[in-house]
Short mmCIF file of C-alpha atoms in Angstrom, two decimals:
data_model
loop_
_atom_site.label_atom_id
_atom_site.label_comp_id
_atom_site.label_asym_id
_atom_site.label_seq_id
_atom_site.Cartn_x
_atom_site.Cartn_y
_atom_site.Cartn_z
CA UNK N 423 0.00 0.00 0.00
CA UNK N 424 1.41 3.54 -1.15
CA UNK N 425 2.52 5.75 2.14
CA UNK N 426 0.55 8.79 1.68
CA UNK N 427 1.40 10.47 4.89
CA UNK N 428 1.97 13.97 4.39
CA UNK N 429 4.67 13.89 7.68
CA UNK N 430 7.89 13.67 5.67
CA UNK N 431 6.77 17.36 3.78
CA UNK N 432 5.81 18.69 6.98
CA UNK N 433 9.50 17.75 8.82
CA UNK N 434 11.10 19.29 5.71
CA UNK N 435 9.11 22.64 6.18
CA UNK N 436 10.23 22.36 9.31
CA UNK N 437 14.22 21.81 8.69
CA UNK N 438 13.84 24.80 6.39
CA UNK N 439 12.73 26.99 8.40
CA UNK N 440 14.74 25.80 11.67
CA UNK N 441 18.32 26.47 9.18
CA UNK N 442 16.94 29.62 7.60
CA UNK N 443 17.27 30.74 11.28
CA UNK N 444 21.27 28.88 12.05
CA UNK N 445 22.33 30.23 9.30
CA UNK N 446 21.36 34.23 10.15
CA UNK N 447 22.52 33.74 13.43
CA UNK N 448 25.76 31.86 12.53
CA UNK N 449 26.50 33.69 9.35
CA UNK N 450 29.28 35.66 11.04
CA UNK N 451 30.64 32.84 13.28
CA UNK N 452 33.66 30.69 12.43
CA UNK N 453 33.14 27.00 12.47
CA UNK N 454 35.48 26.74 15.44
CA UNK N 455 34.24 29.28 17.56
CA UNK N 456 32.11 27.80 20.93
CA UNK N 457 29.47 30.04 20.11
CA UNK N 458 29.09 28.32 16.89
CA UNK N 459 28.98 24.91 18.44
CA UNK N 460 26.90 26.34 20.91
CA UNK N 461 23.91 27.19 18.07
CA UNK N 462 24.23 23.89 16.04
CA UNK N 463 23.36 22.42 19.71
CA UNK N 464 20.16 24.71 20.04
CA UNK N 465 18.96 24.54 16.37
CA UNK N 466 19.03 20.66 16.21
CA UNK N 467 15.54 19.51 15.81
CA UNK N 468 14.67 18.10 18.99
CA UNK N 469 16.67 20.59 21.17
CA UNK N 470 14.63 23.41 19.63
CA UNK N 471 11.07 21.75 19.03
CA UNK N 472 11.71 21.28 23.44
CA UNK N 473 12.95 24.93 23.95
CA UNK N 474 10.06 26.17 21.66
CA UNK N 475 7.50 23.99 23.34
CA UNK N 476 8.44 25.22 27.07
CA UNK N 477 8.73 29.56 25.56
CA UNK N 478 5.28 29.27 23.73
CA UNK N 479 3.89 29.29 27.60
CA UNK N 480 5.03 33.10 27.72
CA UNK N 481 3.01 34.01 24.45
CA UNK N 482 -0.77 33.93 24.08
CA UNK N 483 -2.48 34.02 20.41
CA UNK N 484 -5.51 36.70 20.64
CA UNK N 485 -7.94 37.97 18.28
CA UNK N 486 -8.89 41.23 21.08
CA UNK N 487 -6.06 42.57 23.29
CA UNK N 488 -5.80 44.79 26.37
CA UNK N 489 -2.36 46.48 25.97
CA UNK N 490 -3.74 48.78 23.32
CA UNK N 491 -6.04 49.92 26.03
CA UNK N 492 -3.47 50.92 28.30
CA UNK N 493 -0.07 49.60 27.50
CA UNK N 494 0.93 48.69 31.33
CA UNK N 495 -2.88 47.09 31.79
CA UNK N 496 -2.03 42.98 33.00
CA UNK N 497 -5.28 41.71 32.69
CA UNK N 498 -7.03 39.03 30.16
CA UNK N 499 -6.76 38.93 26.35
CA UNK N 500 -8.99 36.95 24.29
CA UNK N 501 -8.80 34.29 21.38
CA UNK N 502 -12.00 34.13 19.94
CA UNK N 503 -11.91 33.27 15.93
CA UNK N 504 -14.44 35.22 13.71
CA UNK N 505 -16.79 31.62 13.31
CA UNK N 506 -17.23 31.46 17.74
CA UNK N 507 -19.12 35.11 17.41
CA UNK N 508 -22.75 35.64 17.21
CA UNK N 509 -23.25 37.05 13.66
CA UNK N 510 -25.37 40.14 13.49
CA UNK N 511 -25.38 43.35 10.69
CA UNK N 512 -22.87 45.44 12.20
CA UNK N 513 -19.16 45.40 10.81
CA UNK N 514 -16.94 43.34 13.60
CA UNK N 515 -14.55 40.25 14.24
CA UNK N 516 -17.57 37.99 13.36
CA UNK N 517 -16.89 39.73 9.54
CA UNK N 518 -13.58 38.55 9.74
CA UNK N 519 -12.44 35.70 6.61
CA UNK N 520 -11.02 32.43 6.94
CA UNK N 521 -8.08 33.68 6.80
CA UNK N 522 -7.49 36.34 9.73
CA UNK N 523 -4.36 37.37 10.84
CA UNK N 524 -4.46 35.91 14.44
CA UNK N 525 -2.32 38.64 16.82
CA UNK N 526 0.58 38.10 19.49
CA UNK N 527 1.01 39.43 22.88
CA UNK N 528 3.75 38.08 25.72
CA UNK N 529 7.20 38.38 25.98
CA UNK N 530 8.76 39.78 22.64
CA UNK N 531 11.93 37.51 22.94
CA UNK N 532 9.98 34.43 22.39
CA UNK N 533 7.67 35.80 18.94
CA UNK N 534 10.75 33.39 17.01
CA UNK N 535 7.89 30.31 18.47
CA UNK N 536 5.03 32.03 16.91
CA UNK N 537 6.72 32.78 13.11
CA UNK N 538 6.97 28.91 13.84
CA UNK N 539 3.63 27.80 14.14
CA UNK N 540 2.16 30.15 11.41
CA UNK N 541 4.28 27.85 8.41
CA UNK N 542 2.13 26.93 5.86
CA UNK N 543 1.28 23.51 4.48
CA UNK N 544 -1.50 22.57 2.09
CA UNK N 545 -3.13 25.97 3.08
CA UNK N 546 -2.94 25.17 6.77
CA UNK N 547 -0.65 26.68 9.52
CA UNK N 548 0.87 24.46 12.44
CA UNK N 549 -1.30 26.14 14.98
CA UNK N 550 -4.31 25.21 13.12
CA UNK N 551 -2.87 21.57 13.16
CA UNK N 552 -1.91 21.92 16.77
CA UNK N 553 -5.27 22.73 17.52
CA UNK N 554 -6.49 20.23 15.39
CA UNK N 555 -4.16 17.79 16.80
CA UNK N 556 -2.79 16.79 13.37
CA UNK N 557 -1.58 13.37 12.93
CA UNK N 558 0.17 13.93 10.52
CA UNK N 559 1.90 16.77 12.27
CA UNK N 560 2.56 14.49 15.60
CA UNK N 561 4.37 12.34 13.23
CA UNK N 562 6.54 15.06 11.83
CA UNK N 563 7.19 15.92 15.42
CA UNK N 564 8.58 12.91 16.69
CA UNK N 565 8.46 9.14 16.32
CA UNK N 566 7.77 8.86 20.20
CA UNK N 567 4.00 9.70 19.96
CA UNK N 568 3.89 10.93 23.74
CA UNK N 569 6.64 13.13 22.61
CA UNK N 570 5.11 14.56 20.17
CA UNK N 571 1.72 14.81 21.87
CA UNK N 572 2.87 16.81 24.55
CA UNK N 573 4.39 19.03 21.95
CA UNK N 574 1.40 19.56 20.48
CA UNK N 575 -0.30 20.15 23.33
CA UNK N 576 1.94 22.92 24.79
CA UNK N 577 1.55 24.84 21.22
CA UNK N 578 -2.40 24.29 21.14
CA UNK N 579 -2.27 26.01 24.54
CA UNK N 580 -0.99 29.37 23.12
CA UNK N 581 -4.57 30.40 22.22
CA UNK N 582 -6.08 30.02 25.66
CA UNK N 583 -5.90 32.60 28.54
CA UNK N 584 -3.38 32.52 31.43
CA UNK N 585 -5.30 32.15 34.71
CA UNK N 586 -8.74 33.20 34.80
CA UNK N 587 -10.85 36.23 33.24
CA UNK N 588 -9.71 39.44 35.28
CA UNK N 589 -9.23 43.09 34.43
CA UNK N 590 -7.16 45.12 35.46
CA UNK N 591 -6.71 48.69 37.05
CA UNK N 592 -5.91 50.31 33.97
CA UNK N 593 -8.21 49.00 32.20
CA UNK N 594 -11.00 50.58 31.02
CA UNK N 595 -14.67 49.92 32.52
CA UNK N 596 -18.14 50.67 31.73
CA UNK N 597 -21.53 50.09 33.39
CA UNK N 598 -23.77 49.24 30.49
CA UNK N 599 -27.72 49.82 31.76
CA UNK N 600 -29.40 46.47 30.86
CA UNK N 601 -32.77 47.36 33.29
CA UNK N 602 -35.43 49.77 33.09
CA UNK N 603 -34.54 52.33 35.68
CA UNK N 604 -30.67 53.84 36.04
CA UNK N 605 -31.58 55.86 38.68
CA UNK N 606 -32.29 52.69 40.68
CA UNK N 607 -28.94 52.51 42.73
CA UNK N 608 -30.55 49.89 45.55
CA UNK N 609 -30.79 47.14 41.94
CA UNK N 610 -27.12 48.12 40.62
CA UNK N 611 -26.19 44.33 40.00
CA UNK N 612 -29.59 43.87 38.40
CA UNK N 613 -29.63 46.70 36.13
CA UNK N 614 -25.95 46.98 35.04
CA UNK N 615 -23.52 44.72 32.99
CA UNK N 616 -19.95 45.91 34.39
CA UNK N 617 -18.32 45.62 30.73
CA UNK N 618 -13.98 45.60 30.55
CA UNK N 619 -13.83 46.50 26.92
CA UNK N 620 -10.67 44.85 24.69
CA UNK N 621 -8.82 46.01 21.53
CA UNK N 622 -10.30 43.94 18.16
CA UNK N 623 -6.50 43.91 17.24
CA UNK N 624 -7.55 40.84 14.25
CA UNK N 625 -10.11 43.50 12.75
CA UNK N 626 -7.99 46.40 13.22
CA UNK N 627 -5.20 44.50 11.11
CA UNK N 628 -7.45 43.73 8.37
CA UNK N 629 -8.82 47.26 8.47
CA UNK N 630 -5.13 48.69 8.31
CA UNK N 631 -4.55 46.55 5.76
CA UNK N 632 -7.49 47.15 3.24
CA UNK N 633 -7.03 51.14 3.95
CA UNK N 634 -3.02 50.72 2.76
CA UNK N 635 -4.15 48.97 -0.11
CA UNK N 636 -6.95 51.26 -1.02
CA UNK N 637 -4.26 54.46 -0.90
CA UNK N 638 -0.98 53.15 -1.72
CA UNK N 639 -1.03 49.75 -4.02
CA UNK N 640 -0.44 50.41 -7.93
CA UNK N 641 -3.76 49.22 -8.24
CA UNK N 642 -5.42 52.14 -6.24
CA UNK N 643 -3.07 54.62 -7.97
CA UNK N 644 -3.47 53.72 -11.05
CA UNK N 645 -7.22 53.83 -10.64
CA UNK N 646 -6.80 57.57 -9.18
CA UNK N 647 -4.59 58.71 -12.75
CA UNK N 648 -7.95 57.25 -14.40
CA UNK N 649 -10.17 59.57 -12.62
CA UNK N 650 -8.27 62.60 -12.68
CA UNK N 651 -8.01 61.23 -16.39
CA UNK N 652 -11.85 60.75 -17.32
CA UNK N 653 -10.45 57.22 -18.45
CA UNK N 654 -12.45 53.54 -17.03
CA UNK N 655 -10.34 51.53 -14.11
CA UNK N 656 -11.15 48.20 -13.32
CA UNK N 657 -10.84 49.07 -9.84
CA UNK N 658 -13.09 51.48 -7.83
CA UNK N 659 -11.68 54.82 -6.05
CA UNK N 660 -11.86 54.39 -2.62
CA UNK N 661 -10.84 57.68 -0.15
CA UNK N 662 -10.73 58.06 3.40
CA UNK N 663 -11.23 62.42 4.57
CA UNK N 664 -9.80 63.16 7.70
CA UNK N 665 -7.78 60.18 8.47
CA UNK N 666 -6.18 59.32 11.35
CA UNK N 667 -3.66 57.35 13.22
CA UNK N 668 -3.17 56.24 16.56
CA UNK N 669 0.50 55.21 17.38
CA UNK N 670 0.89 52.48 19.95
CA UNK N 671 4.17 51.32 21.46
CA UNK N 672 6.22 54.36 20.96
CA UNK N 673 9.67 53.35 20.18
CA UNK N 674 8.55 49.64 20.94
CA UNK N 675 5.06 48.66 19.12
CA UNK N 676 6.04 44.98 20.21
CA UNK N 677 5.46 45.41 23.66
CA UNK N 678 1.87 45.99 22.37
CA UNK N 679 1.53 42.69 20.12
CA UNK N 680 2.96 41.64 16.62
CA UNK N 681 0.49 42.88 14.60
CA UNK N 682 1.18 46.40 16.40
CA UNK N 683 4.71 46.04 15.78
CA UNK N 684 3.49 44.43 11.99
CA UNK N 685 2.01 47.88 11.67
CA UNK N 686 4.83 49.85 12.66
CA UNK N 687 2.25 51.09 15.99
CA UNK N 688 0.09 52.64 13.60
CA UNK N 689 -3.75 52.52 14.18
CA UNK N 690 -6.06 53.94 11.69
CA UNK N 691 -9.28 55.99 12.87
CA UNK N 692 -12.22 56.63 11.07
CA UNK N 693 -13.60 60.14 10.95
CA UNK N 694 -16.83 59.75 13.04
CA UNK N 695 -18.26 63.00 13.12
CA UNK N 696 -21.84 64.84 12.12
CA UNK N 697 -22.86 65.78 8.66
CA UNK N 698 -20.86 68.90 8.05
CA UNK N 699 -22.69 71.18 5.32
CA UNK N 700 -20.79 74.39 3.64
CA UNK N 701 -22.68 77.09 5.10
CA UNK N 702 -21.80 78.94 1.91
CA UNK N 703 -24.39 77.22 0.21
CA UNK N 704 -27.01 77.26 2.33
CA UNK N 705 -28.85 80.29 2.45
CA UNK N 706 -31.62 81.17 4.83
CA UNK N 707 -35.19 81.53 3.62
CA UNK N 708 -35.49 85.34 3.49
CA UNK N 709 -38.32 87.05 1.58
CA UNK N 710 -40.78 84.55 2.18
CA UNK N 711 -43.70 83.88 4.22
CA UNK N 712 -43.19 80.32 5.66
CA UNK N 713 -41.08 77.64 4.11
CA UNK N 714 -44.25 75.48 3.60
CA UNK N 715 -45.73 77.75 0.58
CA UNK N 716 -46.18 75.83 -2.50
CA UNK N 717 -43.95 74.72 -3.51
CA UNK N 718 -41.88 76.65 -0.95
CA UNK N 719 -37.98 76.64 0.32
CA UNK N 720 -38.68 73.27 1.52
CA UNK N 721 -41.18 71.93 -0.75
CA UNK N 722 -38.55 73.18 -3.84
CA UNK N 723 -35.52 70.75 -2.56
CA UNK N 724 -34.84 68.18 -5.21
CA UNK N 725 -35.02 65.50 -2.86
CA UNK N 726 -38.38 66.28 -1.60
CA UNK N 727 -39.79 66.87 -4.88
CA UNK N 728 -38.25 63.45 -5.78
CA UNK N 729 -40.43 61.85 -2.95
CA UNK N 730 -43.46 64.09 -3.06
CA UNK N 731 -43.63 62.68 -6.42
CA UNK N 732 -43.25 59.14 -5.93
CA UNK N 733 -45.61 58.95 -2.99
CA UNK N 734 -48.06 60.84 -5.14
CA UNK N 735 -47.94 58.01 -8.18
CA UNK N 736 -47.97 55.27 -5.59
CA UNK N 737 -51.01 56.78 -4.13
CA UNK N 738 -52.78 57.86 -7.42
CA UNK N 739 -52.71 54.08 -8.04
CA UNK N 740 -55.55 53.02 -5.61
CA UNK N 741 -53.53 50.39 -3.94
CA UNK N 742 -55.15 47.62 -1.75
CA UNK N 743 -55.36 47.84 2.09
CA UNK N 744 -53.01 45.57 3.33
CA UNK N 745 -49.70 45.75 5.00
CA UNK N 746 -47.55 45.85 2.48
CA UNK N 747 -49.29 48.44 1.14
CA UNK N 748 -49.28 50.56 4.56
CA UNK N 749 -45.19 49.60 4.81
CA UNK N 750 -44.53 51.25 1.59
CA UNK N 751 -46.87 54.64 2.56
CA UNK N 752 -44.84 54.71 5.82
CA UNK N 753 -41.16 53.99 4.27
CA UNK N 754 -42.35 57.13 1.99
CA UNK N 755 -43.67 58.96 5.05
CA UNK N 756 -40.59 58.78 7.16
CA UNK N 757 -38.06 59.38 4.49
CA UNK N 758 -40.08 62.73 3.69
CA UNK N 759 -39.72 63.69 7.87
CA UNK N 760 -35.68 62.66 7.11
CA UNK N 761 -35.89 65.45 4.79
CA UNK N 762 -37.61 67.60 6.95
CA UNK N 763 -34.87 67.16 9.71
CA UNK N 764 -31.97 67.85 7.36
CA UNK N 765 -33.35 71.03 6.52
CA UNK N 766 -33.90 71.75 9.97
CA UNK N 767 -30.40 71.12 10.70
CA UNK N 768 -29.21 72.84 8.19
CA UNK N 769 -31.00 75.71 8.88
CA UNK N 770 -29.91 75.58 12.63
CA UNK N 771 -26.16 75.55 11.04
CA UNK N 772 -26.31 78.95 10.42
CA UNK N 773 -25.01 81.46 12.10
CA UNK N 774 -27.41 82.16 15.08
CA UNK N 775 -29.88 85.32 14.88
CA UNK N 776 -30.65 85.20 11.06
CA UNK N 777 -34.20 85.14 11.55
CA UNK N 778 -33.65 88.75 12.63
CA UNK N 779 -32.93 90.21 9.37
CA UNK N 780 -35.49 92.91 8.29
CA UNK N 781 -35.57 90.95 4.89
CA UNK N 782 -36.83 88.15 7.04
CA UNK N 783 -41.00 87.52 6.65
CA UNK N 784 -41.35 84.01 8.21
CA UNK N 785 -43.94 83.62 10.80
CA UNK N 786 -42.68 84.08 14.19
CA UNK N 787 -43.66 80.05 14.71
CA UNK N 788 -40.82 79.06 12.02
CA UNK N 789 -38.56 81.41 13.33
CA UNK N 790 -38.65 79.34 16.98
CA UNK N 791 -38.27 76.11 14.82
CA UNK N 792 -35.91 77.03 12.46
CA UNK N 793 -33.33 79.73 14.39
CA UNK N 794 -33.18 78.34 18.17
CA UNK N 795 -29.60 79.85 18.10
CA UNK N 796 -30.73 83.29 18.25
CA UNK N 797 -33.16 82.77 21.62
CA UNK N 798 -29.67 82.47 23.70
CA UNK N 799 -28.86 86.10 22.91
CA UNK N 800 -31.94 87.48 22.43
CA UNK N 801 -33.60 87.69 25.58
CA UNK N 802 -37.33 88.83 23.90
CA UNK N 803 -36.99 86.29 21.67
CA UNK N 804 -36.43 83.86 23.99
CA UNK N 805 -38.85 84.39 26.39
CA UNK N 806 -41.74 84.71 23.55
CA UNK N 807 -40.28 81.64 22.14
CA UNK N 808 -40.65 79.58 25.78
CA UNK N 809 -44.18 81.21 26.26
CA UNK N 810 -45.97 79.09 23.80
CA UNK N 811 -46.44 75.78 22.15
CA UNK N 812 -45.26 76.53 18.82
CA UNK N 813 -44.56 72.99 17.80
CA UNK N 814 -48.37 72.17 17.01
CA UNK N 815 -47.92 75.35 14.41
CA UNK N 816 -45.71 73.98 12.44
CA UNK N 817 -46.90 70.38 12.47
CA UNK N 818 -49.98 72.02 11.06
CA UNK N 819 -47.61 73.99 8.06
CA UNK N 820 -46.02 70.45 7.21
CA UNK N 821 -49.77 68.80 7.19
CA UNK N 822 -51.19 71.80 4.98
CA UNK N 823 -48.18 71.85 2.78
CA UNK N 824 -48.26 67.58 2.22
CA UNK N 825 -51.59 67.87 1.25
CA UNK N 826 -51.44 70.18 -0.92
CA UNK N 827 -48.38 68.96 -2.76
CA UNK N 828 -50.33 65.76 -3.09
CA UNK N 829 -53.70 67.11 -4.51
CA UNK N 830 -54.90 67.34 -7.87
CA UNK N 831 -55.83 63.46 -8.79
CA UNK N 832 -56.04 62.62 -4.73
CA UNK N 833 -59.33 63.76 -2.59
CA UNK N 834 -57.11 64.84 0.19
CA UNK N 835 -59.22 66.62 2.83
CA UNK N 836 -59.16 66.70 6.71
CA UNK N 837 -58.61 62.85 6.97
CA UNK N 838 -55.07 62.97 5.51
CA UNK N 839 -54.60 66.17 7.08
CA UNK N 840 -54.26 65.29 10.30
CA UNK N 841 -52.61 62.05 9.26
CA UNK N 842 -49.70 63.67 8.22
CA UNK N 843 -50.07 65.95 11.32
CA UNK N 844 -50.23 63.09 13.68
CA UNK N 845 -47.16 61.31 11.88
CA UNK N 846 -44.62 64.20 12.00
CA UNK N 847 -45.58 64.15 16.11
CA UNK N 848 -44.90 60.22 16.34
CA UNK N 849 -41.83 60.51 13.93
CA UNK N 850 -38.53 60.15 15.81
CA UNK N 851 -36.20 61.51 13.67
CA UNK N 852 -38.07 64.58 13.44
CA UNK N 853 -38.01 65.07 17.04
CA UNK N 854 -33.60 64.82 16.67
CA UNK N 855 -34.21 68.24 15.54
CA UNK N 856 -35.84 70.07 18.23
CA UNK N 857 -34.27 73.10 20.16
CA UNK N 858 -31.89 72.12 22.14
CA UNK N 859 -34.06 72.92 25.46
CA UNK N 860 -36.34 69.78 24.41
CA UNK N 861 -39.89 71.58 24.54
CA UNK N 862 -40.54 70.65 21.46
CA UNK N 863 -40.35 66.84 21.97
CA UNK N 864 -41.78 66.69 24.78
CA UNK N 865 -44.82 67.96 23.05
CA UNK N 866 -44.86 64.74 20.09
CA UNK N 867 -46.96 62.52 22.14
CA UNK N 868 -49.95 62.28 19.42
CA UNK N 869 -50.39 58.41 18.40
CA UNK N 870 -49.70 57.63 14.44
CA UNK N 871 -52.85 57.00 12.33
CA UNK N 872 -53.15 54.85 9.15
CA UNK N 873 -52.24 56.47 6.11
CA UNK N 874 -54.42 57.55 3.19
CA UNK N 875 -55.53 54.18 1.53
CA UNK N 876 -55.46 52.42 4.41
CA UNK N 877 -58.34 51.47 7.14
CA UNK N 878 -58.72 54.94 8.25
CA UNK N 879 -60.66 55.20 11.72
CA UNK N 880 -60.92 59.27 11.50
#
């Protein structure tokens, strides 16, 4: 029977790599010299497979880290591959391919163990064999199986934890509110999750690594010529704004972990900031009598045309009254509130007090909404603006204006009126756009209504 045990190619990976390493360190040693001797001695198979197996104990393999929390934190790192997370729609380790780089921490002196157990063969890496508990691997190990069995063993063990779960002083903490009530300090233990967050050091890699690629490789650059170029690239233009990089380590990213040092202790950062909008080009609504006139400042944005529009042929089609049918009102609905709040915003982004401009003719109602900056230096202002419920005024303006800009085929009338009054008060992302002393949300407490087409109870 042909021998088709794979053992013999796995000792000679081995051999390779094991003389790769003599030779650098005895390149500039004479054959005579004790040192010399000394290194054949430590580099012979078994003398170095015994060293390696007893240094792998001061290295752990993690996937999330605690040094780049604080680099003198001593607590618990992690090994947790992308396929033992709970998969959900959110970018994390659970994204992670087959094929993650898996990072270091422990003593740096010993990493020579670790360059060792990530050799390749047939696609697979020695610690995946380890922890596999590879034959075939055993038998490239030694010919004594207990040998090579405990062997294995001690590199399998480089992925679990040393001791048990702790944190550590400097570390970093949170109390995450799991409960109803987190003013209820008698129920702590019931209402809070005491999280120790870690460093996703296996997802930061890959992210470092995709960004470098996107803005340095030949490929990216040669897309970016065929841009600037009007010419077609196989590859897309990808671009990062306001980049930046966290350096870890200082003059020694390995104390941090491999992939730090890998990375030369660079960390990318994604900008994670709010919209920001050129107030150049956004000009507030002077000359005008409300922003709801037809079509109006608001009514007049392409975006809300756009919508107006498509809700208006959806509608104009008589469609059935089911739930599908209500879904698809609603998705309209709440996209044309989106709009509403990014005008808002965008109105609020300018600079405070425009509403008093003598060119201004809004109604004193859209100037509360729309110019909340200028009540903090105004004090009249102000204190007419806290003095009544304005918020019902312009729910009324949005409700005229939607049914107007929906007439013509549609009998809209006092139905759909104060539908779409009721569902700008229930819609939450219109309330993200309230003054910033909250009146106005805590006046949306109206309960949402069917839609026209729908089963109407009004």
């Amino acid at each position: 029977m042909a021998d088709n045990s794979r053992a013999p190619e796995i000792r000679s990976g081995i051999d390779a790599f094991l003389k790769e390493r003599f030779d650098t360190r005895a390149d500039k040693l004479a054959s005579d010299d004790p040192k010399y001797q000394a290194l054949v001695e430590q580099f012979q198979f078994d003398n170095w497979i015994e060293s390696a197996a007893k240094r792998v104990g001061q290295l752990q393999v993690v996937t999330h880290s605690l040094k780049p929390i604080h680099p003198d934190a001593k607590g618990s790192n992690l090994y947790a591959p992308p396929e033992s997370l709970n998969n959900h729609s959110l970018v994390g380790s659970h994204t992670l391919p087959a094929d993650f780089a898996g990072d270091v921490v422990g003593n740096a002196a010993a990493l020579d163990v670790y360059k060792f157990l990530k050799l390749q063969f047939e696609g697979k890496s020695l610690l995946e064999r380890a922890l596999e508990n590879d034959t075939e691997l055993a038998k490239a190990l030694s010919d004594n199986p207990e040998q090579a069995q405990a062997w294995i063993s001690a590199f399998a063990a480089i992925t679990e934890p040393r001791g048990e779960h702790a944190s550590h002083t400097r570390g970093k903490q949170l109390y995450w509110l799991v409960g109803d009530d987190a003013a209820d300090v008698e129920n702590d233990a019931e209402n809070f999750h005491l999280l120790a967050p870690l460093y996703a050091t296996s997802l930061a890699h890959r992210v470092f690594q995709t960004i470098n690629h996107d803005r340095f490789s030949e490929e990216s650059k040669e897309a970016r010529k065929a841009k600037r170029e009007g010419k077609y690239a196989e590859q897309s233009v990808r671009s990062y704004p306001n980049l930046a990089a966290q350096k870890m380590g200082g003059t020694k990213p390995q104390n941090i972990s491999q992939l730090n040092s890998e990375r030369g202790g660079n960390n990318y950062l994604l900008a994670s900031m709010p919209p920001s909008w050129n107030v150049r080009d956004i000009r507030p609504p002077l000359k005008v009598a409300s922003v709801f006139s037809h079509p109006g400042v608001f009514g007049s944005r392409s975006d809300v045309r756009s919508l107006v529009k498509d809700l208006k042929q959806f509608l104009e089609t008589n469609p059935t009254s089911d739930m599908h049918t209500r879904d698809l009102r609603d998705d309209y609905t709440a996209m044309l509130m989106d709009e509403l709040a990014l005008f808002a915003m965008q109105m609020h982004s300018l600079p405070a007090g425009w509403s008093d401009d003598e060119k201004c003719e809004l109604s004193v109602e859209e100037m509360y909404w729309l110019d909340p900056g200028r009540a903090e230096e105004d004090i009249a202002f102000r204190e007419a603006r806290n003095s009544v419920e304005w918020a019902d005024d312009i729910r009324h303006r949005f409700a005229s204006w939607l049914n107007t800009a929906l007439g013509g085929k549609l009998p809209l009338g006092d139905v759909e009126f104060r539908h779409w009054k009721k569902a700008l008060a229930k819609d939450a992302t219109h309330q993200r756009l309230q003054d910033r002393d909250r009146r106005w949300m805590e006046s949306l407490t109206e309960d949402l209504t069917n839609l026209p087409g729908g089963d109407d109870d009004e």
